[in-house]
mmCIF file of C-alpha atoms in Angstrom:
data_model
loop_
_atom_site.group_PDB
_atom_site.id
_atom_site.type_symbol
_atom_site.label_atom_id
_atom_site.label_comp_id
_atom_site.label_asym_id
_atom_site.label_seq_id
_atom_site.Cartn_x
_atom_site.Cartn_y
_atom_site.Cartn_z
ATOM 1 C CA MET A 1 -6.679 -24.545 -2.434
ATOM 2 C CA SER A 2 -5.974 -22.073 0.307
ATOM 3 C CA VAL A 3 -5.922 -18.445 -0.790
ATOM 4 C CA CYS A 4 -2.417 -18.336 0.683
ATOM 5 C CA ASP A 5 -1.349 -20.493 -2.265
ATOM 6 C CA LYS A 6 -2.457 -17.732 -4.646
ATOM 7 C CA ILE A 7 -0.238 -15.122 -2.990
ATOM 8 C CA LYS A 8 3.193 -14.564 -4.478
ATOM 9 C CA PHE A 9 5.554 -14.046 -1.570
ATOM 10 C CA ASN A 10 8.827 -12.378 -2.592
ATOM 11 C CA SER A 11 12.302 -13.922 -2.407
ATOM 12 C CA ASP A 12 12.326 -13.187 1.339
ATOM 13 C CA GLY A 13 8.987 -14.972 1.733
ATOM 14 C CA LEU A 14 7.127 -11.698 2.319
ATOM 15 C CA VAL A 15 4.187 -9.805 0.837
ATOM 16 C CA PRO A 16 3.324 -6.143 1.489
ATOM 17 C CA ALA A 17 0.006 -5.560 3.263
ATOM 18 C CA ILE A 18 -1.728 -2.190 2.969
ATOM 19 C CA ILE A 19 -3.920 -1.560 6.002
ATOM 20 C CA GLN A 20 -6.982 0.652 5.496
ATOM 21 C CA ASP A 21 -9.483 1.937 8.050
ATOM 22 C CA LYS A 22 -12.766 0.470 6.837
ATOM 23 C CA ALA A 23 -14.901 3.236 8.338
ATOM 24 C CA SER A 24 -12.980 6.280 7.095
ATOM 25 C CA GLY A 25 -11.075 4.894 4.113
ATOM 26 C CA ARG A 26 -7.859 6.330 5.527
ATOM 27 C CA VAL A 27 -4.808 4.240 4.657
ATOM 28 C CA LEU A 28 -3.199 3.615 8.029
ATOM 29 C CA MET A 29 0.049 1.796 7.343
ATOM 30 C CA MET A 30 1.889 -0.688 5.165
ATOM 31 C CA ALA A 31 3.707 -3.636 6.696
ATOM 32 C CA TRP A 32 4.989 -7.023 5.601
ATOM 33 C CA MET A 33 3.514 -10.477 6.126
ATOM 34 C CA ASN A 34 5.023 -13.895 5.702
ATOM 35 C CA ARG A 35 2.801 -16.882 5.147
ATOM 36 C CA ALA A 36 2.531 -17.617 8.868
ATOM 37 C CA SER A 37 1.420 -14.078 9.659
ATOM 38 C CA LEU A 38 -1.147 -14.105 6.834
ATOM 39 C CA GLU A 39 -2.493 -17.428 8.089
ATOM 40 C CA ALA A 40 -2.643 -16.071 11.652
ATOM 41 C CA THR A 41 -4.393 -12.929 10.410
ATOM 42 C CA ILE A 42 -7.041 -15.022 8.642
ATOM 43 C CA ALA A 43 -7.424 -17.447 11.557
ATOM 44 C CA THR A 44 -7.633 -14.892 14.374
ATOM 45 C CA GLY A 45 -9.176 -11.871 12.646
ATOM 46 C CA LYS A 46 -6.376 -9.680 14.055
ATOM 47 C CA THR A 47 -3.497 -8.435 11.897
ATOM 48 C CA HIS A 48 -0.137 -10.160 12.289
ATOM 49 C CA PHE A 49 3.039 -9.152 10.477
ATOM 50 C CA TRP A 50 6.690 -9.960 10.006
ATOM 51 C CA SER A 51 9.129 -7.318 11.199
ATOM 52 C CA ARG A 52 12.058 -7.118 8.792
ATOM 53 C CA SER A 53 14.116 -4.978 11.193
ATOM 54 C CA ARG A 54 13.527 -7.207 14.214
ATOM 55 C CA GLN A 55 13.173 -10.469 12.212
ATOM 56 C CA LYS A 56 10.154 -11.230 14.341
ATOM 57 C CA PHE A 57 6.528 -12.350 13.992
ATOM 58 C CA TRP A 58 4.278 -9.838 15.724
ATOM 59 C CA MET A 59 0.630 -9.008 16.286
ATOM 60 C CA LYS A 60 -0.285 -5.371 15.731
ATOM 61 C CA GLY A 61 -1.183 -3.930 19.133
ATOM 62 C CA GLU A 62 0.632 -6.537 21.202
ATOM 63 C CA SER A 63 2.645 -3.778 22.919
ATOM 64 C CA SER A 64 0.494 -0.693 22.306
ATOM 65 C CA GLY A 65 -2.999 -2.166 22.600
ATOM 66 C CA HIS A 66 -3.726 -0.650 19.187
ATOM 67 C CA ILE A 67 -5.182 -3.830 17.758
ATOM 68 C CA GLN A 68 -6.592 -4.083 14.224
ATOM 69 C CA THR A 69 -9.721 -6.206 13.729
ATOM 70 C CA VAL A 70 -9.920 -7.535 10.182
ATOM 71 C CA LYS A 71 -13.037 -6.792 8.136
ATOM 72 C CA ASP A 72 -11.828 -7.782 4.664
ATOM 73 C CA ILE A 73 -8.695 -9.155 3.004
ATOM 74 C CA ALA A 74 -8.250 -8.386 -0.700
ATOM 75 C CA PHE A 75 -5.328 -9.177 -2.977
ATOM 76 C CA ASP A 76 -4.291 -7.594 -6.230
ATOM 77 C CA CYS A 77 -4.281 -8.808 -9.824
ATOM 78 C CA ASP A 78 -0.674 -9.983 -9.567
ATOM 79 C CA GLY A 79 -1.253 -11.663 -6.195
ATOM 80 C CA ASP A 80 1.733 -9.859 -4.747
ATOM 81 C CA THR A 81 0.090 -7.187 -2.573
ATOM 82 C CA LEU A 82 -2.642 -7.386 0.081
ATOM 83 C CA LEU A 83 -5.241 -4.740 0.990
ATOM 84 C CA ILE A 84 -6.761 -5.324 4.405
ATOM 85 C CA GLN A 85 -9.744 -3.397 5.783
ATOM 86 C CA VAL A 86 -9.697 -3.077 9.562
ATOM 87 C CA GLU A 87 -11.256 -1.503 12.588
ATOM 88 C CA GLN A 88 -8.342 0.279 14.242
ATOM 89 C CA ILE A 89 -8.149 0.938 17.973
ATOM 90 C CA GLY A 90 -6.263 4.183 18.625
ATOM 91 C CA ALA A 91 -3.212 5.215 16.629
ATOM 92 C CA ALA A 92 -1.895 2.913 13.928
ATOM 93 C CA CYS A 93 1.462 4.698 13.864
ATOM 94 C CA HIS A 94 4.116 4.067 16.496
ATOM 95 C CA GLU A 95 4.665 7.829 16.529
ATOM 96 C CA GLY A 96 1.111 8.293 17.835
ATOM 97 C CA TYR A 97 -0.643 9.413 14.670
ATOM 98 C CA ARG A 98 -3.804 7.751 13.430
ATOM 99 C CA SER A 99 -2.048 6.979 10.116
ATOM 100 C CA CYS A 100 1.636 6.446 9.418
ATOM 101 C CA PHE A 101 1.152 8.658 6.344
ATOM 102 C CA PHE A 102 0.886 11.873 8.358
ATOM 103 C CA ARG A 103 3.329 13.873 6.229
ATOM 104 C CA SER A 104 2.663 15.177 2.730
ATOM 105 C CA VAL A 105 4.986 16.687 0.163
ATOM 106 C CA THR A 106 4.759 20.457 -0.432
ATOM 107 C CA ASP A 107 6.393 23.083 -2.628
ATOM 108 C CA GLY A 108 7.061 20.838 -5.577
ATOM 109 C CA GLY A 109 9.051 18.384 -3.502
ATOM 110 C CA ALA A 110 11.070 20.983 -1.601
ATOM 111 C CA GLY A 111 9.288 20.459 1.718
ATOM 112 C CA ASP A 112 6.689 18.550 3.665
ATOM 113 C CA VAL A 113 3.943 19.239 6.181
ATOM 114 C CA ILE A 114 2.202 17.262 8.927
ATOM 115 C CA THR A 115 -1.417 16.748 7.921
ATOM 116 C CA GLU A 116 -3.073 15.268 11.004
ATOM 117 C CA PRO A 117 -2.942 15.640 14.787
ATOM 118 C CA GLN A 118 -0.685 13.485 16.945
ATOM 119 C CA LEU A 119 -3.079 11.552 19.202
ATOM 120 C CA GLN A 120 -0.438 10.337 21.639
ATOM 121 C CA THR A 121 3.325 10.521 22.081
ATOM 122 C CA PRO A 122 5.374 7.333 21.711
ATOM 123 C CA GLY A 123 6.053 7.662 25.465
ATOM 124 C CA ASP A 124 2.305 7.584 26.138
ATOM 125 C CA ILE A 125 1.928 4.468 24.012
ATOM 126 C CA TYR A 126 4.901 2.354 24.978
ATOM 127 C CA GLY A 127 5.838 3.824 28.367
ATOM 128 C CA LYS A 128 8.711 6.170 28.949
ATOM 129 C CA LYS A 129 12.117 4.530 28.935
ATOM 130 C CA MET B 1 16.607 19.371 1.041
ATOM 131 C CA SER B 2 14.422 17.666 -1.499
ATOM 132 C CA VAL B 3 11.765 15.417 -0.032
ATOM 133 C CA CYS B 4 13.297 12.671 -2.195
ATOM 134 C CA ASP B 5 16.260 12.755 0.202
ATOM 135 C CA LYS B 6 13.929 11.771 3.054
ATOM 136 C CA ILE B 7 12.702 8.664 1.248
ATOM 137 C CA LYS B 8 14.445 5.397 2.027
ATOM 138 C CA PHE B 9 14.717 3.524 -1.241
ATOM 139 C CA ASN B 10 15.403 -0.188 -0.772
ATOM 140 C CA SER B 11 18.516 -2.074 -1.860
ATOM 141 C CA ASP B 12 17.140 -2.116 -5.416
ATOM 142 C CA GLY B 13 16.644 1.659 -5.298
ATOM 143 C CA LEU B 14 12.851 1.316 -5.093
ATOM 144 C CA VAL B 15 10.030 2.418 -2.807
ATOM 145 C CA PRO B 16 6.459 1.056 -2.851
ATOM 146 C CA ALA B 17 3.782 3.602 -3.785
ATOM 147 C CA ILE B 18 0.171 3.008 -2.757
ATOM 148 C CA ILE B 19 -2.198 4.739 -5.172
ATOM 149 C CA GLN B 20 -5.555 5.854 -3.752
ATOM 150 C CA ASP B 21 -8.521 7.413 -5.556
ATOM 151 C CA LYS B 22 -8.889 10.770 -3.830
ATOM 152 C CA ALA B 23 -12.609 11.061 -4.506
ATOM 153 C CA SER B 24 -13.749 7.601 -3.384
ATOM 154 C CA GLY B 25 -10.935 6.540 -1.038
ATOM 155 C CA ARG B 26 -10.615 3.274 -2.967
ATOM 156 C CA VAL B 27 -7.070 1.924 -3.006
ATOM 157 C CA LEU B 28 -6.398 1.383 -6.698
ATOM 158 C CA MET B 29 -2.979 -0.265 -6.927
ATOM 159 C CA MET B 30 0.485 -0.536 -5.503
ATOM 160 C CA ALA B 31 3.536 -0.131 -7.695
ATOM 161 C CA TRP B 32 7.214 0.698 -7.292
ATOM 162 C CA MET B 33 9.064 3.939 -7.879
ATOM 163 C CA ASN B 34 12.743 4.676 -8.168
ATOM 164 C CA ARG B 35 14.060 8.145 -7.482
ATOM 165 C CA ALA B 36 13.693 9.193 -11.116
ATOM 166 C CA SER B 37 10.049 8.115 -11.243
ATOM 167 C CA LEU B 38 9.260 9.898 -7.963
ATOM 168 C CA GLU B 39 10.929 13.053 -9.264
ATOM 169 C CA ALA B 40 8.994 12.763 -12.539
ATOM 170 C CA THR B 41 5.756 12.221 -10.601
ATOM 171 C CA ILE B 42 6.364 15.381 -8.565
ATOM 172 C CA ALA B 43 7.483 17.415 -11.571
ATOM 173 C CA THR B 44 4.696 16.414 -13.966
ATOM 174 C CA GLY B 45 1.783 15.701 -11.624
ATOM 175 C CA LYS B 46 1.270 12.340 -13.350
ATOM 176 C CA THR B 47 2.326 9.060 -11.733
ATOM 177 C CA HIS B 48 5.472 7.398 -13.035
ATOM 178 C CA PHE B 49 6.804 4.055 -11.840
ATOM 179 C CA TRP B 50 9.570 1.531 -12.253
ATOM 180 C CA SER B 51 8.534 -1.842 -13.632
ATOM 181 C CA ARG B 52 10.498 -4.589 -11.898
ATOM 182 C CA SER B 53 9.404 -7.225 -14.429
ATOM 183 C CA ARG B 54 10.226 -5.124 -17.485
ATOM 184 C CA GLN B 55 13.096 -3.156 -15.828
ATOM 185 C CA LYS B 56 11.572 -0.054 -17.329
ATOM 186 C CA PHE B 57 10.567 3.482 -16.355
ATOM 187 C CA TRP B 58 6.922 4.033 -17.267
ATOM 188 C CA MET B 59 4.115 6.540 -16.936
ATOM 189 C CA LYS B 60 0.803 5.105 -15.808
ATOM 190 C CA GLY B 61 -1.586 5.352 -18.737
ATOM 191 C CA GLU B 62 1.062 5.663 -21.437
ATOM 192 C CA SER B 63 -0.431 2.607 -23.230
ATOM 193 C CA SER B 64 -3.959 2.486 -21.819
ATOM 194 C CA GLY B 65 -4.759 6.189 -21.523
ATOM 195 C CA HIS B 66 -5.648 5.503 -17.885
ATOM 196 C CA ILE B 67 -3.590 8.385 -16.536
ATOM 197 C CA GLN B 68 -3.406 9.276 -12.847
ATOM 198 C CA THR B 69 -3.308 12.966 -11.932
ATOM 199 C CA VAL B 70 -1.585 13.500 -8.601
ATOM 200 C CA LYS B 71 -3.465 15.352 -5.865
ATOM 201 C CA ASP B 72 -1.260 14.579 -2.855
ATOM 202 C CA ILE B 73 1.924 12.673 -2.075
ATOM 203 C CA ALA B 74 2.350 11.462 1.514
ATOM 204 C CA PHE B 75 5.091 9.314 3.000
ATOM 205 C CA ASP B 76 5.094 7.199 6.110
ATOM 206 C CA CYS B 77 6.848 7.502 9.471
ATOM 207 C CA ASP B 78 9.727 5.294 8.314
ATOM 208 C CA GLY B 79 10.034 7.105 4.979
ATOM 209 C CA ASP B 80 9.917 3.810 3.138
ATOM 210 C CA THR B 81 6.385 3.835 1.666
ATOM 211 C CA LEU B 82 4.467 6.447 -0.340
ATOM 212 C CA LEU B 83 0.716 7.090 -0.366
ATOM 213 C CA ILE B 84 -0.387 9.042 -3.425
ATOM 214 C CA GLN B 85 -3.881 10.469 -3.891
ATOM 215 C CA VAL B 86 -4.928 10.671 -7.527
ATOM 216 C CA GLU B 87 -7.706 11.337 -9.964
ATOM 217 C CA GLN B 88 -7.888 8.144 -11.990
ATOM 218 C CA ILE B 89 -9.115 8.019 -15.583
ATOM 219 C CA GLY B 90 -10.831 4.679 -16.254
ATOM 220 C CA ALA B 91 -9.543 1.417 -14.850
ATOM 221 C CA ALA B 92 -6.371 1.396 -12.766
ATOM 222 C CA CYS B 93 -5.958 -2.359 -13.237
ATOM 223 C CA HIS B 94 -4.539 -3.837 -16.427
ATOM 224 C CA GLU B 95 -7.281 -6.470 -16.152
ATOM 225 C CA GLY B 96 -9.902 -3.739 -16.609
ATOM 226 C CA TYR B 97 -11.095 -3.317 -13.032
ATOM 227 C CA ARG B 98 -11.238 0.059 -11.352
ATOM 228 C CA SER B 99 -8.926 -1.280 -8.598
ATOM 229 C CA CYS B 100 -6.304 -4.005 -8.764
ATOM 230 C CA PHE B 101 -7.699 -5.261 -5.437
ATOM 231 C CA PHE B 102 -10.871 -6.683 -6.961
ATOM 232 C CA ARG B 103 -10.673 -10.055 -5.213
ATOM 233 C CA SER B 104 -11.346 -10.676 -1.522
ATOM 234 C CA VAL B 105 -10.740 -13.702 0.638
ATOM 235 C CA THR B 106 -13.771 -15.766 1.670
ATOM 236 C CA ASP B 107 -14.523 -18.858 3.748
ATOM 237 C CA GLY B 108 -11.709 -18.413 6.212
ATOM 238 C CA GLY B 109 -9.077 -18.379 3.496
ATOM 239 C CA ALA B 110 -10.482 -21.301 1.516
ATOM 240 C CA GLY B 111 -11.724 -19.192 -1.385
ATOM 241 C CA ASP B 112 -12.047 -15.760 -2.924
ATOM 242 C CA VAL B 113 -14.655 -13.665 -4.684
ATOM 243 C CA ILE B 114 -14.607 -10.813 -7.208
ATOM 244 C CA THR B 115 -15.971 -7.711 -5.509
ATOM 245 C CA GLU B 116 -16.360 -5.184 -8.312
ATOM 246 C CA PRO B 117 -17.400 -5.076 -11.967
ATOM 247 C CA GLN B 118 -14.894 -5.387 -14.779
ATOM 248 C CA LEU B 119 -15.130 -2.094 -16.674
ATOM 249 C CA GLN B 120 -13.230 -3.263 -19.748
ATOM 250 C CA THR B 121 -11.386 -6.340 -20.953
ATOM 251 C CA PRO B 122 -7.621 -6.181 -21.402
ATOM 252 C CA GLY B 123 -8.309 -6.509 -25.145
ATOM 253 C CA ASP B 124 -10.460 -3.378 -24.983
ATOM 254 C CA ILE B 125 -7.694 -1.488 -23.198
ATOM 255 C CA TYR B 126 -4.566 -2.545 -25.024
ATOM 256 C CA GLY B 127 -5.964 -3.768 -28.337
ATOM 257 C CA LYS B 128 -6.416 -7.401 -29.283
ATOM 258 C CA LYS B 129 -3.243 -9.210 -30.210
#
């Protein structure tokens, strides 16, 4: 049985995938996979996702060059969430931060603060429009 | 403006929350929060969630004693995922593992392996039925 058969995709055929930098332990991003993108991720060793906003299969880094090389794929006790260890080239976040989780809550929920440096601007990454 | 106003809850009023052990960097679990559980998490410093299967507000550890004390709450660039750093008492997983992600894919997706020790049995945690 393929491990894909153990994963419980939701009613939209998707499963959330948490992406973690294997070297630093930093959680980089969370994105969604359908079965085809999980199979492509396993087969190629590069992360592939399903974009809910664009309704499109995509490989991380296909536009930015910020490819993720897969080191481990784990799944949780319920089989409905993936945790993928990667080697990340450059910024994982489309806003140019290493991690998408670059803002933390402050002041008992009244505010927030940026917790890491912006490595590049979106213009640097994707080209100015 | 409350930081809760920056979070994009989905059509069910929920947002996924990734829970990470602050000390070790191990991702422990992913669960869902509604606005009330996020507000309770911020206010009390203990993680609270919304159970989709039980349709119930719950505090992590209320049955097991495996409470999570919040050290940081981050949110991603799209405002639709949370990353919460915690101090975890005992096993995060209801199956008695430290992390819910205790199984990893092997053999190019053909199999999987348990990657960490089981600290307790579910019977130990919740009492034998």
